mmCIF file with all atom_site columns, C-alpha atoms in Angstrom:
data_model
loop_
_atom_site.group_PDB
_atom_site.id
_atom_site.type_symbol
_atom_site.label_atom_id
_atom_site.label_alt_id
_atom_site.label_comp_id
_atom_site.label_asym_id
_atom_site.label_entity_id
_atom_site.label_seq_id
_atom_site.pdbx_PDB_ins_code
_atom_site.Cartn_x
_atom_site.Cartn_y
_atom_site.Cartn_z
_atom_site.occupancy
_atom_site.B_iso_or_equiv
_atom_site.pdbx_formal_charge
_atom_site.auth_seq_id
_atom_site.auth_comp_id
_atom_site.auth_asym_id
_atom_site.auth_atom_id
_atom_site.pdbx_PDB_model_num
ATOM 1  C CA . UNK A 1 1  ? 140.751 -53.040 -23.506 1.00 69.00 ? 3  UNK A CA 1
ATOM 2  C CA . UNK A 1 2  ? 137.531 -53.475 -25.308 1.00 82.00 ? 4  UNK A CA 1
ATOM 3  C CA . UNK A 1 3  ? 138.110 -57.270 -25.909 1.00 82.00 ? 5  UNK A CA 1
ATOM 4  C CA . UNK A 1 4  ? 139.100 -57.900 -22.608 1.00 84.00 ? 6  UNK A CA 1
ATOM 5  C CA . UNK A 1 5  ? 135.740 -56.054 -20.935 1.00 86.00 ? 7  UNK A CA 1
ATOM 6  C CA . UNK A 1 6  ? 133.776 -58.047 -24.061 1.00 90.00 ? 8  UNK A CA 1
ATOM 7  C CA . UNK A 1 7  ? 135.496 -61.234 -22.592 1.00 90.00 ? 9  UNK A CA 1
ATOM 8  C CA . UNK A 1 8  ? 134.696 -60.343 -18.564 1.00 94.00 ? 10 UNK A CA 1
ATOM 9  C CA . UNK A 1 9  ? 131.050 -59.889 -19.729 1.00 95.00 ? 11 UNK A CA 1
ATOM 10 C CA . UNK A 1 10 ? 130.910 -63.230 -21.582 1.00 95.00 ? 12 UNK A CA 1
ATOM 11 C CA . UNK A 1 11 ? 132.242 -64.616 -18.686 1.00 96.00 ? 13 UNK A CA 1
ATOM 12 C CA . UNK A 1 12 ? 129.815 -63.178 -16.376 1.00 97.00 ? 14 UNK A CA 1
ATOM 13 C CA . UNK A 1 13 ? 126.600 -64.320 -18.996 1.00 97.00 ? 15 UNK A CA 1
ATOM 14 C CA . UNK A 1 14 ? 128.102 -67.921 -19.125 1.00 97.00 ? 16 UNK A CA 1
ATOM 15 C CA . UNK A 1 15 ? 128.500 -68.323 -14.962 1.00 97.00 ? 17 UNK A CA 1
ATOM 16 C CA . UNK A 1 16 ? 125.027 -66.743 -14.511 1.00 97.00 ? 18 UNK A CA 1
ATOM 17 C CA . UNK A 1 17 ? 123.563 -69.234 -16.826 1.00 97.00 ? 19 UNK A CA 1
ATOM 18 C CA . UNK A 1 18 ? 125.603 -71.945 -15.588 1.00 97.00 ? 20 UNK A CA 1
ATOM 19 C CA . UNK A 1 19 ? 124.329 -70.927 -12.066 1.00 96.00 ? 21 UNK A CA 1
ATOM 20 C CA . UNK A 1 20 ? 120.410 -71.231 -12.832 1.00 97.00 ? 22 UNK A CA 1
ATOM 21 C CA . UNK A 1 21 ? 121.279 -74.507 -14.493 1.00 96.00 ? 23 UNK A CA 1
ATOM 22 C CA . UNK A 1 22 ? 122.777 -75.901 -11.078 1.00 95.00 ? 24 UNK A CA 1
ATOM 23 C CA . UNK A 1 23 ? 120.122 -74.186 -9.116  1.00 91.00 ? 25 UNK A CA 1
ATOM 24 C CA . UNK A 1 24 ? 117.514 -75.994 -11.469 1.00 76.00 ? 26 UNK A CA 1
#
């Protein structure tokens, strides 16, 4: 379970960062 909540908050950094990119 730890991975997988590791992965969902890697996940979460990369589409935020993603987002501001596109917003940019």
């Amino acid at each position: 379970q730890e991975l997988f909540g590791r992965g969902k908050l890697v996940m979460l950094r990369t589409c935020n960062q993603l987002l501001r990119r596109l917003s940019k």
